[in-house]
PDB file of C-alpha atoms in Angstrom:
ATOM      1  CA  UNK I 634     148.769 102.045 118.447  1.00 32.00           C
ATOM      2  CA  UNK I 635     145.629 104.224 120.364  1.00 31.00           C
ATOM      3  CA  UNK I 636     146.754 104.528 124.170  1.00 28.00           C
ATOM      4  CA  UNK I 637     143.850 101.932 126.992  1.00 34.00           C
ATOM      5  CA  UNK I 638     143.339 103.314 130.168  1.00 33.00           C
ATOM      6  CA  UNK I 639     145.476 103.130 132.907  1.00 34.00           C
ATOM      7  CA  UNK I 640     149.260 101.319 132.793  1.00 30.00           C
ATOM      8  CA  UNK I 641     148.372  99.317 129.993  1.00 33.00           C
ATOM      9  CA  UNK I 642     149.057  99.708 126.296  1.00 29.00           C
ATOM     10  CA  UNK I 643     150.975 102.853 126.036  1.00 34.00           C
ATOM     11  CA  UNK I 644     153.800 102.135 128.542  1.00 36.00           C
ATOM     12  CA  UNK I 645     154.272  98.371 127.336  1.00 36.00           C
ATOM     13  CA  UNK I 646     154.022  99.578 123.712  1.00 36.00           C
ATOM     14  CA  UNK I 647     157.495 101.630 124.595  1.00 34.00           C
ATOM     15  CA  UNK I 648     159.291  99.355 126.535  1.00 32.00           C
ATOM     16  CA  UNK I 649     158.560  96.105 124.071  1.00 31.00           C
ATOM     17  CA  UNK I 650     159.887  98.228 120.728  1.00 36.00           C
ATOM     18  CA  UNK I 651     163.383  97.900 122.691  1.00 37.00           C
ATOM     19  CA  UNK I 652     162.959  94.460 122.618  1.00 38.00           C
ATOM     20  CA  UNK I 653     161.215  93.645 119.692  1.00 41.00           C
ATOM     21  CA  UNK I 654     164.803  93.144 117.472  1.00 43.00           C
ATOM     22  CA  UNK I 655     165.356  90.651 119.786  1.00 42.00           C
ATOM     23  CA  UNK I 656     161.722  88.251 119.449  1.00 43.00           C
ATOM     24  CA  UNK I 657     162.601  85.100 117.217  1.00 46.00           C
ATOM     25  CA  UNK I 658     160.609  84.515 114.306  1.00 46.00           C
ATOM     26  CA  UNK I 659     159.722  81.344 115.540  1.00 44.00           C
ATOM     27  CA  UNK I 660     158.611  82.575 118.376  1.00 45.00           C
ATOM     28  CA  UNK I 661     157.269  85.297 115.991  1.00 44.00           C
ATOM     29  CA  UNK I 662     155.261  83.173 114.264  1.00 43.00           C
ATOM     30  CA  UNK I 663     153.957  80.591 117.513  1.00 42.00           C
ATOM     31  CA  UNK I 664     152.797  83.606 119.092  1.00 43.00           C
ATOM     32  CA  UNK I 665     150.575  85.025 116.274  1.00 44.00           C
ATOM     33  CA  UNK I 666     148.593  81.325 115.725  1.00 41.00           C
ATOM     34  CA  UNK I 667     148.458  81.794 119.165  1.00 42.00           C
ATOM     35  CA  UNK I 668     146.833  85.807 118.780  1.00 40.00           C
ATOM     36  CA  UNK I 669     145.018  84.641 116.146  1.00 40.00           C
ATOM     37  CA  UNK I 670     143.660  82.036 117.432  1.00 39.00           C
ATOM     38  CA  UNK I 671     142.434  84.275 120.419  1.00 37.00           C
ATOM     39  CA  UNK I 672     141.484  86.867 117.088  1.00 36.00           C
ATOM     40  CA  UNK I 673     139.314  84.039 116.603  1.00 32.00           C
ATOM     41  CA  UNK I 674     137.249  82.902 119.057  1.00 34.00           C
ATOM     42  CA  UNK I 675     136.669  85.949 120.409  1.00 34.00           C
ATOM     43  CA  UNK I 676     134.548  86.423 117.237  1.00 35.00           C
ATOM     44  CA  UNK I 677     131.582  86.362 118.388  1.00 33.00           C
ATOM     45  CA  UNK I 678     127.419  87.681 117.215  1.00 34.00           C
ATOM     46  CA  UNK I 679     126.090  88.321 113.858  1.00 37.00           C
ATOM     47  CA  UNK I 680     129.296  90.784 112.933  1.00 42.00           C
ATOM     48  CA  UNK I 681     132.982  89.459 114.759  1.00 40.00           C
ATOM     49  CA  UNK I 682     134.155  92.563 117.222  1.00 42.00           C
ATOM     50  CA  UNK I 683     134.718  92.498 120.503  1.00 41.00           C
ATOM     51  CA  UNK I 684     134.322  96.250 120.932  1.00 46.00           C
ATOM     52  CA  UNK I 685     137.651  96.632 121.007  1.00 55.00           C
ATOM     53  CA  UNK I 686     139.272 100.133 119.818  1.00 66.00           C
ATOM     54  CA  UNK I 687     143.429  99.153 120.636  1.00 68.00           C
ATOM     55  CA  UNK I 688     144.652  99.881 116.888  1.00 72.00           C
ATOM     56  CA  UNK I 689     143.771 102.218 114.427  1.00 78.00           C
ATOM     57  CA  UNK I 690     142.634 101.813 111.406  1.00 82.00           C
ATOM     58  CA  UNK I 691     145.155 104.403 110.345  1.00 86.00           C
ATOM     59  CA  UNK I 692     148.179 101.663 112.240  1.00 81.00           C
ATOM     60  CA  UNK I 693     146.322  98.996 110.260  1.00 81.00           C
ATOM     61  CA  UNK I 694     146.067 100.348 106.631  1.00 87.00           C
ATOM     62  CA  UNK I 695     150.582 100.590 107.176  1.00 83.00           C
ATOM     63  CA  UNK I 696     150.417  96.820 108.279  1.00 81.00           C
ATOM     64  CA  UNK I 697     148.552  96.395 105.165  1.00 84.00           C
ATOM     65  CA  UNK I 698     150.896  98.184 102.713  1.00 87.00           C
ATOM     66  CA  UNK I 699     153.934  97.100 104.184  1.00 83.00           C
ATOM     67  CA  UNK I 700     152.810  93.552 103.917  1.00 83.00           C
ATOM     68  CA  UNK I 701     151.290  93.967 100.570  1.00 89.00           C
ATOM     69  CA  UNK I 702     154.466  95.978  99.530  1.00 88.00           C
ATOM     70  CA  UNK I 703     156.731  93.049 100.381  1.00 84.00           C
ATOM     71  CA  UNK I 704     154.551  90.473  98.672  1.00 86.00           C
ATOM     72  CA  UNK I 705     155.173  92.497  95.426  1.00 91.00           C
ATOM     73  CA  UNK I 706     158.292  92.393  95.919  1.00 90.00           C
ATOM     74  CA  UNK I 707     158.990  88.997  96.219  1.00 87.00           C
ATOM     75  CA  UNK I 708     155.882  87.164  94.424  1.00 91.00           C
ATOM     76  CA  UNK I 709     155.478  88.471  90.569  1.00 97.00           C
ATOM     77  CA  UNK I 710     152.774  89.832  88.858  1.00 98.00           C
ATOM     78  CA  UNK I 711     150.588  87.695  86.118  1.00 98.00           C
ATOM     79  CA  UNK I 712     151.699  88.304  82.357  1.00 98.00           C
ATOM     80  CA  UNK I 713     148.618  87.133  81.474  1.00 98.00           C
ATOM     81  CA  UNK I 714     146.584  90.794  80.495  1.00 98.00           C
ATOM     82  CA  UNK I 715     143.329  88.731  80.022  1.00 98.00           C
ATOM     83  CA  UNK I 716     143.233  88.069  83.815  1.00 98.00           C
ATOM     84  CA  UNK I 717     144.545  91.555  84.425  1.00 98.00           C
ATOM     85  CA  UNK I 718     142.090  93.540  82.592  1.00 98.00           C
ATOM     86  CA  UNK I 719     139.731  91.490  83.543  1.00 98.00           C
ATOM     87  CA  UNK I 720     140.555  91.386  87.176  1.00 98.00           C
ATOM     88  CA  UNK I 721     140.646  96.019  86.758  1.00 98.00           C
ATOM     89  CA  UNK I 722     137.509  96.058  85.260  1.00 98.00           C
ATOM     90  CA  UNK I 723     135.551  93.692  87.920  1.00 98.00           C
ATOM     91  CA  UNK I 724     137.617  95.411  90.452  1.00 98.00           C
ATOM     92  CA  UNK I 725     136.779  99.202  89.532  1.00 98.00           C
ATOM     93  CA  UNK I 726     132.691  98.116  88.868  1.00 98.00           C
ATOM     94  CA  UNK I 727     132.355  96.824  92.391  1.00 98.00           C
ATOM     95  CA  UNK I 728     134.338  99.619  93.794  1.00 98.00           C
ATOM     96  CA  UNK I 729     132.489 102.401  92.016  1.00 98.00           C
ATOM     97  CA  UNK I 730     128.997  99.796  92.888  1.00 97.00           C
ATOM     98  CA  UNK I 731     129.814 100.843  96.961  1.00 97.00           C
ATOM     99  CA  UNK I 732     130.820 104.535  96.179  1.00 97.00           C
ATOM    100  CA  UNK I 733     134.382 104.715  95.657  1.00 97.00           C
ATOM    101  CA  UNK I 734     137.256 105.669  93.523  1.00 98.00           C
ATOM    102  CA  UNK I 735     138.909 102.918  91.768  1.00 97.00           C
ATOM    103  CA  UNK I 736     141.436 104.713  91.540  1.00 97.00           C
ATOM    104  CA  UNK I 737     142.335 104.206  95.263  1.00 97.00           C
ATOM    105  CA  UNK I 738     142.475 100.779  95.270  1.00 98.00           C
ATOM    106  CA  UNK I 739     144.992  98.527  93.884  1.00 98.00           C
ATOM    107  CA  UNK I 740     144.407  95.154  92.759  1.00 98.00           C
ATOM    108  CA  UNK I 741     147.111  92.677  90.642  1.00 98.00           C
ATOM    109  CA  UNK I 742     147.231  88.955  89.505  1.00 98.00           C
ATOM    110  CA  UNK I 743     149.703  87.315  90.923  1.00 97.00           C
ATOM    111  CA  UNK I 744     151.955  84.730  88.928  1.00 97.00           C
ATOM    112  CA  UNK I 745     150.960  81.380  91.315  1.00 92.00           C
ATOM    113  CA  UNK I 746     148.689  78.904  90.861  1.00 91.00           C
ATOM    114  CA  UNK I 747     146.888  78.417  93.966  1.00 88.00           C
ATOM    115  CA  UNK I 748     143.451  78.759  93.951  1.00 87.00           C
ATOM    116  CA  UNK I 749     143.156  81.787  96.043  1.00 88.00           C
ATOM    117  CA  UNK I 750     142.403  85.563  96.990  1.00 91.00           C
ATOM    118  CA  UNK I 751     142.794  87.997  99.506  1.00 89.00           C
ATOM    119  CA  UNK I 752     141.979  91.398 100.666  1.00 89.00           C
ATOM    120  CA  UNK I 753     144.881  93.616 102.554  1.00 89.00           C
ATOM    121  CA  UNK I 754     144.321  96.952 104.469  1.00 90.00           C
ATOM    122  CA  UNK I 755     144.826  99.748 102.174  1.00 92.00           C
ATOM    123  CA  UNK I 756     142.219  99.009 100.270  1.00 95.00           C
ATOM    124  CA  UNK I 757     144.839  95.989  98.523  1.00 94.00           C
ATOM    125  CA  UNK I 758     143.360  93.610  96.433  1.00 96.00           C
ATOM    126  CA  UNK I 759     145.207  90.449  95.666  1.00 95.00           C
ATOM    127  CA  UNK I 760     143.949  86.933  93.143  1.00 96.00           C
ATOM    128  CA  UNK I 761     146.138  84.360  92.318  1.00 95.00           C
ATOM    129  CA  UNK I 762     146.307  82.640  88.355  1.00 96.00           C
ATOM    130  CA  UNK I 763     145.161  79.498  89.982  1.00 93.00           C
ATOM    131  CA  UNK I 764     141.437  81.203  91.061  1.00 94.00           C
ATOM    132  CA  UNK I 765     140.828  81.532  87.333  1.00 96.00           C
ATOM    133  CA  UNK I 766     140.115  78.235  87.064  1.00 93.00           C
ATOM    134  CA  UNK I 767     137.709  77.763  89.110  1.00 93.00           C
ATOM    135  CA  UNK I 768     136.246  81.427  88.204  1.00 96.00           C
ATOM    136  CA  UNK I 769     135.271  80.755  84.803  1.00 94.00           C
ATOM    137  CA  UNK I 770     133.643  84.125  83.572  1.00 97.00           C
ATOM    138  CA  UNK I 771     133.432  88.057  85.160  1.00 98.00           C
ATOM    139  CA  UNK I 772     130.330  87.041  86.869  1.00 98.00           C
ATOM    140  CA  UNK I 773     132.182  83.909  89.049  1.00 98.00           C
ATOM    141  CA  UNK I 774     135.309  86.888  89.348  1.00 98.00           C
ATOM    142  CA  UNK I 775     133.027  89.164  90.947  1.00 98.00           C
ATOM    143  CA  UNK I 776     132.037  86.512  93.608  1.00 98.00           C
ATOM    144  CA  UNK I 777     135.162  86.398  94.187  1.00 97.00           C
ATOM    145  CA  UNK I 778     136.617  90.388  94.324  1.00 98.00           C
ATOM    146  CA  UNK I 779     133.067  91.263  95.944  1.00 98.00           C
ATOM    147  CA  UNK I 780     134.409  88.950  99.042  1.00 96.00           C
ATOM    148  CA  UNK I 781     137.652  90.794  99.522  1.00 94.00           C
ATOM    149  CA  UNK I 782     136.551  94.061  99.046  1.00 97.00           C
ATOM    150  CA  UNK I 783     133.518  93.334 101.489  1.00 96.00           C
ATOM    151  CA  UNK I 784     136.602  91.734 103.691  1.00 92.00           C
ATOM    152  CA  UNK I 785     137.825  95.671 103.438  1.00 92.00           C
ATOM    153  CA  UNK I 786     134.379  96.935 103.960  1.00 95.00           C
ATOM    154  CA  UNK I 787     133.467  95.174 107.133  1.00 92.00           C
ATOM    155  CA  UNK I 788     137.451  96.041 108.834  1.00 89.00           C
ATOM    156  CA  UNK I 789     137.998  92.161 109.714  1.00 86.00           C
ATOM    157  CA  UNK I 790     142.139  92.620 109.498  1.00 83.00           C
ATOM    158  CA  UNK I 791     141.848  95.526 112.007  1.00 82.00           C
ATOM    159  CA  UNK I 792     138.919  93.465 113.916  1.00 82.00           C
ATOM    160  CA  UNK I 793     141.618  90.563 114.257  1.00 78.00           C
ATOM    161  CA  UNK I 794     145.021  92.899 115.305  1.00 75.00           C
ATOM    162  CA  UNK I 795     141.789  94.009 118.027  1.00 74.00           C
ATOM    163  CA  UNK I 796     141.518  91.172 119.659  1.00 72.00           C
ATOM    164  CA  UNK I 797     145.681  90.205 119.292  1.00 67.00           C
ATOM    165  CA  UNK I 798     146.839  93.505 121.056  1.00 64.00           C
ATOM    166  CA  UNK I 799     144.093  92.161 124.167  1.00 63.00           C
ATOM    167  CA  UNK I 800     147.149  90.160 124.780  1.00 64.00           C
ATOM    168  CA  UNK I 801     150.773  91.341 125.695  1.00 58.00           C
ATOM    169  CA  UNK I 802     152.172  89.050 123.463  1.00 57.00           C
ATOM    170  CA  UNK I 803     150.294  90.433 120.970  1.00 60.00           C
ATOM    171  CA  UNK I 804     151.014  94.220 121.759  1.00 63.00           C
ATOM    172  CA  UNK I 805     155.042  93.275 121.667  1.00 65.00           C
ATOM    173  CA  UNK I 806     153.930  91.157 118.044  1.00 63.00           C
ATOM    174  CA  UNK I 807     151.966  94.565 116.902  1.00 65.00           C
ATOM    175  CA  UNK I 808     155.031  96.646 117.650  1.00 66.00           C
ATOM    176  CA  UNK I 809     157.352  95.112 116.534  1.00 64.00           C
ATOM    177  CA  UNK I 810     155.821  94.935 112.731  1.00 63.00           C
ATOM    178  CA  UNK I 811     154.671  98.607 113.292  1.00 63.00           C
ATOM    179  CA  UNK I 812     157.945  99.703 114.223  1.00 63.00           C
ATOM    180  CA  UNK I 813     159.491 101.970 112.033  1.00 46.00           C
ATOM    181  CA  UNK I 814     162.154 100.464 109.735  1.00 46.00           C
ATOM    182  CA  UNK I 815     161.415  97.291 110.984  1.00 49.00           C
ATOM    183  CA  UNK I 816     159.539  95.372 108.048  1.00 50.00           C
ATOM    184  CA  UNK I 817     160.961  91.865 109.815  1.00 54.00           C
ATOM    185  CA  UNK I 818     158.192  90.589 110.372  1.00 55.00           C
ATOM    186  CA  UNK I 819     156.034  91.721 107.385  1.00 56.00           C
ATOM    187  CA  UNK I 820     155.525  88.250 105.611  1.00 56.00           C
ATOM    188  CA  UNK I 821     154.175  86.267 109.220  1.00 58.00           C
ATOM    189  CA  UNK I 822     151.913  89.593 110.265  1.00 62.00           C
ATOM    190  CA  UNK I 823     150.248  89.074 106.644  1.00 64.00           C
ATOM    191  CA  UNK I 824     149.161  85.967 107.323  1.00 63.00           C
ATOM    192  CA  UNK I 825     146.961  87.871 110.686  1.00 64.00           C
ATOM    193  CA  UNK I 826     145.430  90.433 107.615  1.00 68.00           C
ATOM    194  CA  UNK I 827     144.815  87.773 105.168  1.00 62.00           C
ATOM    195  CA  UNK I 828     147.288  87.309 103.454  1.00 60.00           C
ATOM    196  CA  UNK I 829     149.381  84.666 104.737  1.00 51.00           C
ATOM    197  CA  UNK I 830     149.255  82.063 102.831  1.00 45.00           C
ATOM    198  CA  UNK I 831     151.936  83.001 100.191  1.00 46.00           C
ATOM    199  CA  UNK I 832     154.139  82.253 103.341  1.00 43.00           C
ATOM    200  CA  UNK I 833     152.830  79.305 104.550  1.00 43.00           C
ATOM    201  CA  UNK I 834     150.065  80.943 107.120  1.00 44.00           C
ATOM    202  CA  UNK I 835     147.227  79.697 106.881  1.00 46.00           C
ATOM    203  CA  UNK I 836     145.264  81.262 109.117  1.00 54.00           C
ATOM    204  CA  UNK I 837     141.588  81.643 108.454  1.00 61.00           C
ATOM    205  CA  UNK I 838     138.892  84.288 108.958  1.00 68.00           C
ATOM    206  CA  UNK I 839     136.513  82.786 111.284  1.00 74.00           C
ATOM    207  CA  UNK I 840     133.317  81.678 110.506  1.00 77.00           C
ATOM    208  CA  UNK I 841     131.238  84.748 111.020  1.00 84.00           C
ATOM    209  CA  UNK I 842     133.888  86.992 109.048  1.00 85.00           C
ATOM    210  CA  UNK I 843     133.876  84.829 106.008  1.00 86.00           C
ATOM    211  CA  UNK I 844     129.806  84.251 106.251  1.00 89.00           C
ATOM    212  CA  UNK I 845     129.996  88.478 106.746  1.00 93.00           C
ATOM    213  CA  UNK I 846     132.047  88.889 103.546  1.00 93.00           C
ATOM    214  CA  UNK I 847     129.971  86.244 101.748  1.00 94.00           C
ATOM    215  CA  UNK I 848     126.618  88.755 102.518  1.00 96.00           C
ATOM    216  CA  UNK I 849     128.285  92.008 101.627  1.00 97.00           C
ATOM    217  CA  UNK I 850     130.281  90.851  99.263  1.00 98.00           C
ATOM    218  CA  UNK I 851     126.679  89.477  97.100  1.00 98.00           C
ATOM    219  CA  UNK I 852     125.124  92.388  97.093  1.00 98.00           C
ATOM    220  CA  UNK I 853     128.245  94.385  96.388  1.00 98.00           C
ATOM    221  CA  UNK I 854     128.710  92.005  92.919  1.00 99.00           C
ATOM    222  CA  UNK I 855     124.655  92.683  92.540  1.00 98.00           C
ATOM    223  CA  UNK I 856     125.124  96.210  92.701  1.00 98.00           C
ATOM    224  CA  UNK I 857     127.887  96.198  90.111  1.00 98.00           C
ATOM    225  CA  UNK I 858     125.314  94.039  87.872  1.00 98.00           C
ATOM    226  CA  UNK I 859     127.313  90.979  87.884  1.00 98.00           C
ATOM    227  CA  UNK I 860     124.275  87.764  88.195  1.00 98.00           C
ATOM    228  CA  UNK I 861     124.699  87.292  92.253  1.00 99.00           C
ATOM    229  CA  UNK I 862     123.715  83.774  91.123  1.00 98.00           C
ATOM    230  CA  UNK I 863     127.151  83.119  89.861  1.00 98.00           C
ATOM    231  CA  UNK I 864     128.441  83.091  93.857  1.00 97.00           C
ATOM    232  CA  UNK I 865     126.694  80.185  93.906  1.00 96.00           C
ATOM    233  CA  UNK I 866     127.988  78.274  90.922  1.00 96.00           C
ATOM    234  CA  UNK I 867     131.636  79.363  92.465  1.00 94.00           C
ATOM    235  CA  UNK I 868     131.166  77.223  95.065  1.00 89.00           C
ATOM    236  CA  UNK I 869     129.611  74.445  93.100  1.00 90.00           C
ATOM    237  CA  UNK I 870     132.868  74.724  91.415  1.00 90.00           C
ATOM    238  CA  UNK I 871     135.084  74.507  94.374  1.00 84.00           C
ATOM    239  CA  UNK I 872     133.311  71.586  95.211  1.00 82.00           C
ATOM    240  CA  UNK I 873     134.228  69.938  92.066  1.00 83.00           C
ATOM    241  CA  UNK I 874     137.572  70.662  92.574  1.00 78.00           C
ATOM    242  CA  UNK I 875     138.322  69.058  95.109  1.00 68.00           C
ATOM    243  CA  UNK I 876     141.519  68.444  95.958  1.00 45.00           C
ATOM    244  CA  UNK I 877     143.104  70.683  92.787  1.00 47.00           C
ATOM    245  CA  UNK I 878     141.860  73.792  95.471  1.00 49.00           C
ATOM    246  CA  UNK I 879     143.153  73.032  99.184  1.00 49.00           C
ATOM    247  CA  UNK I 880     144.682  76.438  99.024  1.00 49.00           C
ATOM    248  CA  UNK I 881     141.085  78.414  99.237  1.00 52.00           C
ATOM    249  CA  UNK I 882     139.346  75.716 101.097  1.00 51.00           C
ATOM    250  CA  UNK I 883     141.529  75.263 103.547  1.00 51.00           C
ATOM    251  CA  UNK I 884     141.037  79.182 104.348  1.00 51.00           C
ATOM    252  CA  UNK I 885     137.001  79.315 103.052  1.00 53.00           C
ATOM    253  CA  UNK I 886     135.516  76.261 105.147  1.00 51.00           C
ATOM    254  CA  UNK I 887     132.161  74.629 104.981  1.00 63.00           C
ATOM    255  CA  UNK I 888     130.515  74.843 101.479  1.00 75.00           C
ATOM    256  CA  UNK I 889     127.733  73.782 102.250  1.00 80.00           C
ATOM    257  CA  UNK I 890     126.614  76.054 104.700  1.00 82.00           C
ATOM    258  CA  UNK I 891     128.139  79.249 102.692  1.00 86.00           C
ATOM    259  CA  UNK I 892     125.891  78.452  99.860  1.00 90.00           C
ATOM    260  CA  UNK I 893     122.863  77.672 102.252  1.00 92.00           C
ATOM    261  CA  UNK I 894     123.973  81.397 103.356  1.00 93.00           C
ATOM    262  CA  UNK I 895     124.126  82.712 100.114  1.00 96.00           C
ATOM    263  CA  UNK I 896     120.356  81.302  99.391  1.00 97.00           C
ATOM    264  CA  UNK I 897     118.792  82.896 101.883  1.00 97.00           C
ATOM    265  CA  UNK I 898     120.383  86.154 101.259  1.00 98.00           C
ATOM    266  CA  UNK I 899     119.915  85.525  97.058  1.00 98.00           C
ATOM    267  CA  UNK I 900     116.460  87.150  96.982  1.00 98.00           C
ATOM    268  CA  UNK I 901     117.651  90.288  97.901  1.00 98.00           C
ATOM    269  CA  UNK I 902     120.583  90.070  95.484  1.00 98.00           C
ATOM    270  CA  UNK I 903     118.839  90.123  92.583  1.00 98.00           C
ATOM    271  CA  UNK I 904     115.975  92.836  94.312  1.00 98.00           C
ATOM    272  CA  UNK I 905     119.240  95.125  93.263  1.00 97.00           C
ATOM    273  CA  UNK I 906     120.845  93.483  90.084  1.00 98.00           C
ATOM    274  CA  UNK I 907     119.924  94.830  87.106  1.00 94.00           C
ATOM    275  CA  UNK I 908     122.940  93.142  84.505  1.00 93.00           C
ATOM    276  CA  UNK I 909     124.956  95.036  83.215  1.00 86.00           C
ATOM    277  CA  UNK I 910     125.004  96.834  79.705  1.00 77.00           C
ATOM    278  CA  UNK I 911     127.994  96.511  77.378  1.00 63.00           C
TER     279      UNK I 911
END
């Protein structure tokens, strides 16, 4: 972690490493929800940030990869080759459209009927099989992937962790998670990073973060050659699914307001949209 001026973070980080192992999982979860609330309440303005820089991008990436590896070990990948191939194709198109190398990203469809998707730092994207019941074609899948890539581009996980690190308890939690060889809290920290629903930890992004990811994602899919209007269709499908999609709706609230924001952004997205050939 980055060092704060004065007596703060560096000194506390050194002392709490010795106490990290004694922090109970229940205590970790209670505190995690608390620091997440701090992060979400603190997200203001057109973006989300508080201007904090207590946790480096490298440290956030380490936590993301740690959570991803544990999730991969505990959650089987889907055996549906059609789903996996579609995610690889759509994901590669979107990543290339933002000027990045698809080989540096890892995108996996997981064998779960949950209607959800998530992004983790370290360029990791997960989509659950249940999402394909709502995302009916590659254009709608591109809306999902573009949105999750948008979370990564905007470093929303880092913003949440920086807000958490502004509290003494948050520093203790992050030190425990970052401690070399300490993976005991990987599933819990995944909640703060954005992938906790697999473990029953529903810590949604803030409204501003979601709207920002929607906006970025809409432009991502349009530049990749996917019809941005499909993003609105996807949300209409979500509304129609109702109780069949509780997981995604619990972490992506207020479909009506988000559809309105997408409609406002649509002219800009359509101006860069050129349909894919082939």
